[in-house]
mmCIF file of N, CA and C in Angstrom:
data_model
loop_
_atom_site.group_PDB
_atom_site.id
_atom_site.type_symbol
_atom_site.label_atom_id
_atom_site.label_comp_id
_atom_site.label_asym_id
_atom_site.label_seq_id
_atom_site.Cartn_x
_atom_site.Cartn_y
_atom_site.Cartn_z
ATOM 1 N N GLN H 893 -12.604 -15.909 -4.882
ATOM 2 C CA GLN H 893 -12.301 -14.538 -5.288
ATOM 3 C C GLN H 893 -11.497 -13.855 -4.203
ATOM 4 N N VAL H 894 -10.683 -12.929 -4.635
ATOM 5 C CA VAL H 894 -9.837 -12.171 -3.722
ATOM 6 C C VAL H 894 -10.227 -10.703 -3.784
ATOM 7 N N GLN H 895 -10.260 -10.088 -2.641
ATOM 8 C CA GLN H 895 -10.521 -8.650 -2.574
ATOM 9 C C GLN H 895 -9.410 -7.976 -1.795
ATOM 10 N N VAL H 896 -9.064 -6.791 -2.248
ATOM 11 C CA VAL H 896 -8.070 -5.962 -1.567
ATOM 12 C C VAL H 896 -8.728 -4.622 -1.294
ATOM 13 N N ALA H 897 -8.747 -4.203 -0.041
ATOM 14 C CA ALA H 897 -9.468 -2.991 0.317
ATOM 15 C C ALA H 897 -8.620 -2.094 1.197
ATOM 16 N N GLU H 898 -8.514 -0.825 0.782
ATOM 17 C CA GLU H 898 -7.754 0.163 1.543
ATOM 18 C C GLU H 898 -8.698 0.973 2.433
ATOM 19 N N SER H 899 -8.122 1.544 3.474
ATOM 20 C CA SER H 899 -8.860 2.470 4.326
ATOM 21 C C SER H 899 -7.870 3.420 4.992
ATOM 22 N N GLY H 900 -8.398 4.547 5.482
ATOM 23 C CA GLY H 900 -7.562 5.450 6.258
ATOM 24 C C GLY H 900 -7.184 6.747 5.581
ATOM 25 N N GLY H 901 -7.598 6.946 4.352
ATOM 26 C CA GLY H 901 -7.262 8.199 3.694
ATOM 27 C C GLY H 901 -8.031 9.363 4.269
ATOM 28 N N GLY H 902 -7.653 10.570 3.831
ATOM 29 C CA GLY H 902 -8.354 11.749 4.312
ATOM 30 C C GLY H 902 -7.546 13.004 4.087
ATOM 31 N N LEU H 903 -7.999 14.066 4.722
ATOM 32 C CA LEU H 903 -7.343 15.376 4.621
ATOM 33 C C LEU H 903 -6.462 15.596 5.839
ATOM 34 N N VAL H 904 -5.240 16.028 5.613
ATOM 35 C CA VAL H 904 -4.306 16.272 6.707
ATOM 36 C C VAL H 904 -3.484 17.507 6.369
ATOM 37 N N HIS H 905 -3.094 18.245 7.402
ATOM 38 C CA HIS H 905 -2.275 19.439 7.208
ATOM 39 C C HIS H 905 -0.831 19.047 6.927
ATOM 40 N N PRO H 906 -0.094 19.887 6.247
ATOM 41 C CA PRO H 906 1.340 19.636 6.051
ATOM 42 C C PRO H 906 2.041 19.436 7.393
ATOM 43 N N GLY H 907 2.908 18.443 7.444
ATOM 44 C CA GLY H 907 3.587 18.096 8.674
ATOM 45 C C GLY H 907 2.842 17.081 9.511
ATOM 46 N N GLY H 908 1.631 16.798 9.146
ATOM 47 C CA GLY H 908 0.811 15.868 9.903
ATOM 48 C C GLY H 908 1.086 14.415 9.564
ATOM 49 N N SER H 909 0.301 13.533 10.185
ATOM 50 C CA SER H 909 0.478 12.090 10.012
ATOM 51 C C SER H 909 -0.846 11.439 9.648
ATOM 52 N N LEU H 910 -0.720 10.283 9.021
ATOM 53 C CA LEU H 910 -1.894 9.506 8.636
ATOM 54 C C LEU H 910 -1.451 8.054 8.528
ATOM 55 N N ARG H 911 -2.349 7.135 8.853
ATOM 56 C CA ARG H 911 -2.024 5.719 8.698
ATOM 57 C C ARG H 911 -3.046 5.063 7.783
ATOM 58 N N LEU H 912 -2.554 4.433 6.760
ATOM 59 C CA LEU H 912 -3.394 3.685 5.836
ATOM 60 C C LEU H 912 -3.347 2.203 6.186
ATOM 61 N N SER H 913 -4.461 1.542 5.945
ATOM 62 C CA SER H 913 -4.542 0.094 6.143
ATOM 63 C C SER H 913 -5.039 -0.558 4.867
ATOM 64 N N CYS H 914 -4.625 -1.791 4.667
ATOM 65 C CA CYS H 914 -5.086 -2.545 3.499
ATOM 66 C C CYS H 914 -5.211 -4.006 3.904
ATOM 67 N N ALA H 915 -6.381 -4.566 3.664
ATOM 68 C CA ALA H 915 -6.623 -5.962 3.996
ATOM 69 C C ALA H 915 -6.965 -6.748 2.740
ATOM 70 N N ALA H 916 -6.341 -7.893 2.623
ATOM 71 C CA ALA H 916 -6.669 -8.834 1.550
ATOM 72 C C ALA H 916 -7.570 -9.918 2.136
ATOM 73 N N SER H 917 -8.573 -10.298 1.368
ATOM 74 C CA SER H 917 -9.510 -11.315 1.868
ATOM 75 C C SER H 917 -9.977 -12.193 0.712
ATOM 76 N N GLY H 918 -10.538 -13.344 1.102
ATOM 77 C CA GLY H 918 -11.043 -14.260 0.093
ATOM 78 C C GLY H 918 -10.217 -15.524 0.028
ATOM 79 N N SER H 919 -10.129 -16.076 -1.165
ATOM 80 C CA SER H 919 -9.429 -17.338 -1.372
ATOM 81 C C SER H 919 -7.921 -17.098 -1.470
ATOM 82 N N ILE H 920 -7.261 -17.122 -0.323
ATOM 83 C CA ILE H 920 -5.824 -16.825 -0.259
ATOM 84 C C ILE H 920 -5.094 -17.996 0.372
ATOM 85 N N PHE H 921 -4.113 -18.534 -0.361
ATOM 86 C CA PHE H 921 -3.247 -19.572 0.199
ATOM 87 C C PHE H 921 -2.022 -18.947 0.847
ATOM 88 N N ALA H 922 -1.429 -17.993 0.158
ATOM 89 C CA ALA H 922 -0.241 -17.330 0.703
ATOM 90 C C ALA H 922 -0.054 -15.979 0.016
ATOM 91 N N ILE H 923 0.395 -15.020 0.798
ATOM 92 C CA ILE H 923 0.715 -13.700 0.254
ATOM 93 C C ILE H 923 2.232 -13.571 0.201
ATOM 94 N N ASP H 924 2.760 -13.285 -0.957
ATOM 95 C CA ASP H 924 4.206 -13.175 -1.124
ATOM 96 C C ASP H 924 4.715 -11.764 -0.856
ATOM 97 N N ALA H 925 3.914 -10.782 -1.182
ATOM 98 C CA ALA H 925 4.302 -9.392 -0.949
ATOM 99 C C ALA H 925 3.077 -8.509 -1.044
ATOM 100 N N MET H 926 3.132 -7.403 -0.344
ATOM 101 C CA MET H 926 2.100 -6.374 -0.456
ATOM 102 C C MET H 926 2.792 -5.026 -0.539
ATOM 103 N N GLY H 927 2.086 -4.073 -1.089
ATOM 104 C CA GLY H 927 2.724 -2.776 -1.236
ATOM 105 C C GLY H 927 1.737 -1.652 -1.444
ATOM 106 N N TRP H 928 2.278 -0.470 -1.393
ATOM 107 C CA TRP H 928 1.515 0.751 -1.617
ATOM 108 C C TRP H 928 2.076 1.505 -2.819
ATOM 109 N N TYR H 929 1.176 1.967 -3.645
ATOM 110 C CA TYR H 929 1.509 2.797 -4.788
ATOM 111 C C TYR H 929 0.618 4.031 -4.712
ATOM 112 N N ARG H 930 0.997 5.056 -5.430
ATOM 113 C CA ARG H 930 0.168 6.257 -5.443
ATOM 114 C C ARG H 930 0.149 6.890 -6.814
ATOM 115 N N GLN H 931 -0.927 7.618 -7.062
ATOM 116 C CA GLN H 931 -1.062 8.320 -8.327
ATOM 117 C C GLN H 931 -1.611 9.709 -8.063
ATOM 118 N N ALA H 932 -0.795 10.697 -8.344
ATOM 119 C CA ALA H 932 -1.206 12.087 -8.197
ATOM 120 C C ALA H 932 -1.890 12.538 -9.486
ATOM 121 N N PRO H 933 -2.698 13.579 -9.424
ATOM 122 C CA PRO H 933 -3.390 14.069 -10.624
ATOM 123 C C PRO H 933 -2.406 14.394 -11.741
ATOM 124 N N GLY H 934 -2.668 13.856 -12.910
ATOM 125 C CA GLY H 934 -1.829 14.129 -14.061
ATOM 126 C C GLY H 934 -0.512 13.388 -14.090
ATOM 127 N N LYS H 935 -0.310 12.481 -13.147
ATOM 128 C CA LYS H 935 0.953 11.742 -13.090
ATOM 129 C C LYS H 935 0.703 10.245 -13.163
ATOM 130 N N GLN H 936 1.783 9.523 -13.434
ATOM 131 C CA GLN H 936 1.682 8.071 -13.478
ATOM 132 C C GLN H 936 1.702 7.485 -12.072
ATOM 133 N N ARG H 937 1.153 6.298 -11.965
ATOM 134 C CA ARG H 937 1.204 5.594 -10.687
ATOM 135 C C ARG H 937 2.649 5.250 -10.366
ATOM 136 N N GLU H 938 3.023 5.441 -9.098
ATOM 137 C CA GLU H 938 4.403 5.184 -8.685
ATOM 138 C C GLU H 938 4.444 4.361 -7.402
ATOM 139 N N LEU H 939 5.533 3.640 -7.258
ATOM 140 C CA LEU H 939 5.725 2.840 -6.058
ATOM 141 C C LEU H 939 5.989 3.735 -4.857
ATOM 142 N N VAL H 940 5.380 3.394 -3.737
ATOM 143 C CA VAL H 940 5.647 4.090 -2.475
ATOM 144 C C VAL H 940 6.483 3.192 -1.574
ATOM 145 N N ALA H 941 5.967 1.999 -1.298
ATOM 146 C CA ALA H 941 6.679 1.071 -0.429
ATOM 147 C C ALA H 941 6.128 -0.336 -0.620
ATOM 148 N N THR H 942 6.996 -1.309 -0.433
ATOM 149 C CA THR H 942 6.571 -2.705 -0.491
ATOM 150 C C THR H 942 7.165 -3.474 0.673
ATOM 151 N N ILE H 943 6.520 -4.595 0.997
ATOM 152 C CA ILE H 943 7.025 -5.473 2.052
ATOM 153 C C ILE H 943 6.748 -6.913 1.642
ATOM 154 N N THR H 944 7.748 -7.766 1.814
ATOM 155 C CA THR H 944 7.569 -9.173 1.478
ATOM 156 C C THR H 944 7.047 -9.934 2.693
ATOM 157 N N SER H 945 6.670 -11.183 2.457
ATOM 158 C CA SER H 945 6.191 -12.009 3.566
ATOM 159 C C SER H 945 7.279 -12.225 4.605
ATOM 160 N N GLY H 946 8.519 -12.105 4.184
ATOM 161 C CA GLY H 946 9.626 -12.266 5.125
ATOM 162 C C GLY H 946 10.010 -10.982 5.832
ATOM 163 N N GLY H 947 9.343 -9.879 5.482
ATOM 164 C CA GLY H 947 9.585 -8.624 6.175
ATOM 165 C C GLY H 947 10.557 -7.681 5.487
ATOM 166 N N THR H 948 11.024 -8.045 4.305
ATOM 167 C CA THR H 948 11.922 -7.151 3.579
ATOM 168 C C THR H 948 11.134 -5.977 3.005
ATOM 169 N N THR H 949 11.625 -4.780 3.259
ATOM 170 C CA THR H 949 10.915 -3.585 2.815
ATOM 171 C C THR H 949 11.700 -2.831 1.749
ATOM 172 N N ASN H 950 10.956 -2.055 0.988
ATOM 173 C CA ASN H 950 11.542 -1.219 -0.057
ATOM 174 C C ASN H 950 10.742 0.068 -0.115
ATOM 175 N N TYR H 951 11.436 1.195 -0.229
ATOM 176 C CA TYR H 951 10.770 2.496 -0.234
ATOM 177 C C TYR H 951 11.219 3.345 -1.418
ATOM 178 N N ALA H 952 10.313 4.179 -1.875
ATOM 179 C CA ALA H 952 10.698 5.203 -2.827
ATOM 180 C C ALA H 952 11.564 6.223 -2.098
ATOM 181 N N ASP H 953 12.532 6.793 -2.823
ATOM 182 C CA ASP H 953 13.425 7.770 -2.186
ATOM 183 C C ASP H 953 12.657 8.945 -1.599
ATOM 184 N N SER H 954 11.568 9.303 -2.234
ATOM 185 C CA SER H 954 10.810 10.478 -1.810
ATOM 186 C C SER H 954 10.115 10.303 -0.458
ATOM 187 N N VAL H 955 9.985 9.068 0.001
ATOM 188 C CA VAL H 955 9.285 8.838 1.277
ATOM 189 C C VAL H 955 10.180 8.228 2.353
ATOM 190 N N LYS H 956 11.417 7.913 2.007
ATOM 191 C CA LYS H 956 12.323 7.310 2.986
ATOM 192 C C LYS H 956 12.500 8.222 4.186
ATOM 193 N N GLY H 957 12.413 7.639 5.362
ATOM 194 C CA GLY H 957 12.556 8.402 6.590
ATOM 195 C C GLY H 957 11.263 9.043 7.074
ATOM 196 N N ARG H 958 10.235 9.036 6.233
ATOM 197 C CA ARG H 958 8.950 9.637 6.625
ATOM 198 C C ARG H 958 7.838 8.592 6.689
ATOM 199 N N PHE H 959 7.875 7.625 5.793
ATOM 200 C CA PHE H 959 6.837 6.600 5.733
ATOM 201 C C PHE H 959 7.397 5.270 6.231
ATOM 202 N N THR H 960 6.528 4.481 6.851
ATOM 203 C CA THR H 960 6.913 3.142 7.310
ATOM 204 C C THR H 960 5.834 2.150 6.913
ATOM 205 N N ILE H 961 6.245 1.100 6.240
ATOM 206 C CA ILE H 961 5.328 0.035 5.876
ATOM 207 C C ILE H 961 5.508 -1.120 6.843
ATOM 208 N N SER H 962 4.403 -1.723 7.240
ATOM 209 C CA SER H 962 4.450 -2.874 8.132
ATOM 210 C C SER H 962 3.305 -3.814 7.773
ATOM 211 N N SER H 963 3.356 -5.003 8.302
ATOM 212 C CA SER H 963 2.313 -5.971 7.964
ATOM 213 C C SER H 963 1.952 -6.832 9.160
ATOM 214 N N ASP H 964 0.761 -7.348 9.112
ATOM 215 C CA ASP H 964 0.292 -8.341 10.084
ATOM 216 C C ASP H 964 -0.083 -9.556 9.247
ATOM 217 N N ASN H 965 0.835 -10.497 9.150
ATOM 218 C CA ASN H 965 0.625 -11.635 8.261
ATOM 219 C C ASN H 965 -0.585 -12.472 8.675
ATOM 220 N N ALA H 966 -0.849 -12.531 9.964
ATOM 221 C CA ALA H 966 -1.987 -13.318 10.437
ATOM 222 C C ALA H 966 -3.320 -12.736 9.962
ATOM 223 N N LYS H 967 -3.309 -11.434 9.704
ATOM 224 C CA LYS H 967 -4.542 -10.760 9.267
ATOM 225 C C LYS H 967 -4.518 -10.415 7.787
ATOM 226 N N ASP H 968 -3.459 -10.808 7.079
ATOM 227 C CA ASP H 968 -3.329 -10.470 5.659
ATOM 228 C C ASP H 968 -3.523 -8.968 5.450
ATOM 229 N N THR H 969 -2.881 -8.203 6.294
ATOM 230 C CA THR H 969 -3.058 -6.752 6.298
ATOM 231 C C THR H 969 -1.714 -6.057 6.253
ATOM 232 N N VAL H 970 -1.684 -4.960 5.527
ATOM 233 C CA VAL H 970 -0.488 -4.132 5.467
ATOM 234 C C VAL H 970 -0.862 -2.709 5.841
ATOM 235 N N TYR H 971 0.088 -2.018 6.468
ATOM 236 C CA TYR H 971 -0.152 -0.653 6.925
ATOM 237 C C TYR H 971 0.892 0.278 6.321
ATOM 238 N N LEU H 972 0.527 1.530 6.212
ATOM 239 C CA LEU H 972 1.481 2.550 5.790
ATOM 240 C C LEU H 972 1.345 3.732 6.756
ATOM 241 N N GLN H 973 2.334 3.882 7.618
ATOM 242 C CA GLN H 973 2.366 5.019 8.524
ATOM 243 C C GLN H 973 3.079 6.163 7.814
ATOM 244 N N MET H 974 2.374 7.259 7.648
ATOM 245 C CA MET H 974 2.916 8.404 6.915
ATOM 246 C C MET H 974 3.079 9.578 7.866
ATOM 247 N N ASN H 975 4.303 10.010 8.060
ATOM 248 C CA ASN H 975 4.616 11.145 8.929
ATOM 249 C C ASN H 975 5.211 12.285 8.111
ATOM 250 N N SER H 976 5.224 13.459 8.703
ATOM 251 C CA SER H 976 5.802 14.641 8.044
ATOM 252 C C SER H 976 5.273 14.797 6.629
ATOM 253 N N LEU H 977 3.980 14.707 6.498
ATOM 254 C CA LEU H 977 3.374 14.739 5.177
ATOM 255 C C LEU H 977 3.553 16.093 4.507
ATOM 256 N N LYS H 978 3.714 16.047 3.188
ATOM 257 C CA LYS H 978 3.922 17.236 2.372
ATOM 258 C C LYS H 978 2.799 17.341 1.343
ATOM 259 N N PRO H 979 2.548 18.532 0.852
ATOM 260 C CA PRO H 979 1.510 18.676 -0.197
ATOM 261 C C PRO H 979 1.763 17.760 -1.394
ATOM 262 N N GLU H 980 3.017 17.508 -1.709
ATOM 263 C CA GLU H 980 3.323 16.648 -2.849
ATOM 264 C C GLU H 980 3.032 15.176 -2.587
ATOM 265 N N ASP H 981 2.660 14.839 -1.376
ATOM 266 C CA ASP H 981 2.224 13.467 -1.077
ATOM 267 C C ASP H 981 0.745 13.268 -1.429
ATOM 268 N N THR H 982 0.080 14.340 -1.806
ATOM 269 C CA THR H 982 -1.324 14.242 -2.188
ATOM 270 C C THR H 982 -1.483 13.323 -3.394
ATOM 271 N N ALA H 983 -2.324 12.321 -3.242
ATOM 272 C CA ALA H 983 -2.510 11.331 -4.307
ATOM 273 C C ALA H 983 -3.571 10.329 -3.880
ATOM 274 N N VAL H 984 -3.993 9.518 -4.828
ATOM 275 C CA VAL H 984 -4.766 8.329 -4.491
ATOM 276 C C VAL H 984 -3.765 7.221 -4.211
ATOM 277 N N TYR H 985 -3.894 6.603 -3.066
ATOM 278 C CA TYR H 985 -2.981 5.549 -2.659
ATOM 279 C C TYR H 985 -3.650 4.191 -2.889
ATOM 280 N N TYR H 986 -2.941 3.357 -3.624
ATOM 281 C CA TYR H 986 -3.460 2.042 -3.976
ATOM 282 C C TYR H 986 -2.661 0.952 -3.265
ATOM 283 N N CYS H 987 -3.368 -0.062 -2.832
ATOM 284 C CA CYS H 987 -2.731 -1.235 -2.235
ATOM 285 C C CYS H 987 -2.609 -2.328 -3.297
ATOM 286 N N ASN H 988 -1.510 -3.023 -3.238
ATOM 287 C CA ASN H 988 -1.248 -4.111 -4.179
ATOM 288 C C ASN H 988 -0.868 -5.358 -3.394
ATOM 289 N N ALA H 989 -1.402 -6.490 -3.816
ATOM 290 C CA ALA H 989 -1.067 -7.764 -3.170
ATOM 291 C C ALA H 989 -0.649 -8.768 -4.225
ATOM 292 N N ASP H 990 0.479 -9.398 -3.981
ATOM 293 C CA ASP H 990 0.988 -10.448 -4.861
ATOM 294 C C ASP H 990 0.802 -11.759 -4.101
ATOM 295 N N LEU H 991 -0.141 -12.575 -4.533
ATOM 296 C CA LEU H 991 -0.501 -13.724 -3.720
ATOM 297 C C LEU H 991 -0.820 -14.954 -4.555
ATOM 298 N N ARG H 992 -0.892 -16.076 -3.855
ATOM 299 C CA ARG H 992 -1.269 -17.337 -4.480
ATOM 300 C C ARG H 992 -2.575 -17.831 -3.864
ATOM 301 N N GLU H 993 -3.464 -18.296 -4.724
ATOM 302 C CA GLU H 993 -4.791 -18.706 -4.251
ATOM 303 C C GLU H 993 -4.834 -20.173 -3.845
ATOM 304 N N ALA H 994 -3.847 -20.938 -4.249
ATOM 305 C CA ALA H 994 -3.821 -22.350 -3.876
ATOM 306 C C ALA H 994 -2.390 -22.848 -3.970
ATOM 307 N N TRP H 995 -2.119 -23.972 -3.311
ATOM 308 C CA TRP H 995 -0.778 -24.547 -3.335
ATOM 309 C C TRP H 995 -0.433 -24.957 -4.761
ATOM 310 N N GLY H 996 0.777 -24.626 -5.175
ATOM 311 C CA GLY H 996 1.230 -25.048 -6.493
ATOM 312 C C GLY H 996 0.822 -24.144 -7.642
ATOM 313 N N THR H 997 0.111 -23.058 -7.342
ATOM 314 C CA THR H 997 -0.313 -22.141 -8.402
ATOM 315 C C THR H 997 0.642 -20.956 -8.488
ATOM 316 N N PHE H 998 0.578 -20.286 -9.613
ATOM 317 C CA PHE H 998 1.403 -19.102 -9.788
ATOM 318 C C PHE H 998 0.792 -17.924 -9.039
ATOM 319 N N GLY H 999 1.642 -16.989 -8.702
ATOM 320 C CA GLY H 999 1.161 -15.810 -8.018
ATOM 321 C C GLY H 999 0.341 -14.917 -8.933
ATOM 322 N N LYS H 1000 -0.609 -14.235 -8.353
ATOM 323 C CA LYS H 1000 -1.417 -13.263 -9.076
ATOM 324 C C LYS H 1000 -1.324 -11.926 -8.367
ATOM 325 N N ASN H 1001 -1.577 -10.890 -9.128
ATOM 326 C CA ASN H 1001 -1.483 -9.535 -8.616
ATOM 327 C C ASN H 1001 -2.871 -8.921 -8.488
ATOM 328 N N TYR H 1002 -3.154 -8.347 -7.337
ATOM 329 C CA TYR H 1002 -4.462 -7.735 -7.101
ATOM 330 C C TYR H 1002 -4.279 -6.306 -6.616
ATOM 331 N N TRP H 1003 -5.206 -5.449 -7.059
ATOM 332 C CA TRP H 1003 -5.190 -4.039 -6.667
ATOM 333 C C TRP H 1003 -6.465 -3.676 -5.923
ATOM 334 N N GLY H 1004 -6.308 -2.773 -4.946
ATOM 335 C CA GLY H 1004 -7.478 -2.182 -4.331
ATOM 336 C C GLY H 1004 -7.979 -1.034 -5.177
ATOM 337 N N LYS H 1005 -9.087 -0.424 -4.742
ATOM 338 C CA LYS H 1005 -9.691 0.673 -5.498
ATOM 339 C C LYS H 1005 -9.067 2.019 -5.178
ATOM 340 N N GLY H 1006 -8.265 2.075 -4.127
ATOM 341 C CA GLY H 1006 -7.565 3.293 -3.780
ATOM 342 C C GLY H 1006 -8.255 4.110 -2.700
ATOM 343 N N THR H 1007 -7.445 4.889 -2.002
ATOM 344 C CA THR H 1007 -7.955 5.805 -0.993
ATOM 345 C C THR H 1007 -7.236 7.145 -1.164
ATOM 346 N N LEU H 1008 -7.993 8.229 -1.105
ATOM 347 C CA LEU H 1008 -7.439 9.546 -1.389
ATOM 348 C C LEU H 1008 -6.792 10.149 -0.149
ATOM 349 N N VAL H 1009 -5.575 10.601 -0.320
ATOM 350 C CA VAL H 1009 -4.861 11.337 0.719
ATOM 351 C C VAL H 1009 -4.618 12.749 0.200
ATOM 352 N N THR H 1010 -5.099 13.723 0.943
ATOM 353 C CA THR H 1010 -4.922 15.119 0.567
ATOM 354 C C THR H 1010 -4.159 15.831 1.663
ATOM 355 N N VAL H 1011 -3.037 16.424 1.297
ATOM 356 C CA VAL H 1011 -2.223 17.172 2.250
ATOM 357 C C VAL H 1011 -2.317 18.646 1.878
ATOM 358 N N SER H 1012 -2.997 19.396 2.720
ATOM 359 C CA SER H 1012 -3.255 20.801 2.403
ATOM 360 C C SER H 1012 -3.533 21.580 3.674
ATOM 361 N N SER H 1013 -3.156 22.832 3.638
ATOM 362 C CA SER H 1013 -3.453 23.712 4.771
ATOM 363 C C SER H 1013 -4.777 24.440 4.551
#
C-alpha cells in the first residue's frame, strides 16, 4: 500500500511565508512526478505546481515567482515553499504522487488528504 501525507499548513498573515511538505511511503518502486493542487471553498481543485523525477517543474500562473516546488528523491518527499502569500491563496492544499509500485507496472496516481492553508490578517 502507498500513503501520501501532507504537513505544514496553518494560518499566516498576508505577505507571509509557509512551507508545505509531502511524503510518499509504502510499496514504491519509482516516483515519476509529484505535485501540489489546491481547492478553495466553492471552487474546483486546481494545479499549483508539479515536479518530475528529473527536476522539471511547472507552475500555475497565479503562483509563479512566489511559490517554489522542490523534492528530495531519496526521501520520496516534495516541498512547496510559499512566499508573499495572499488571501486568495487560502485553500486546502493536496499532494499528488504519480508512481509505480513495481518494475514493469503502470503508474498509479495517489492523493493525500490535504492540509489547510489560511491567509488572513
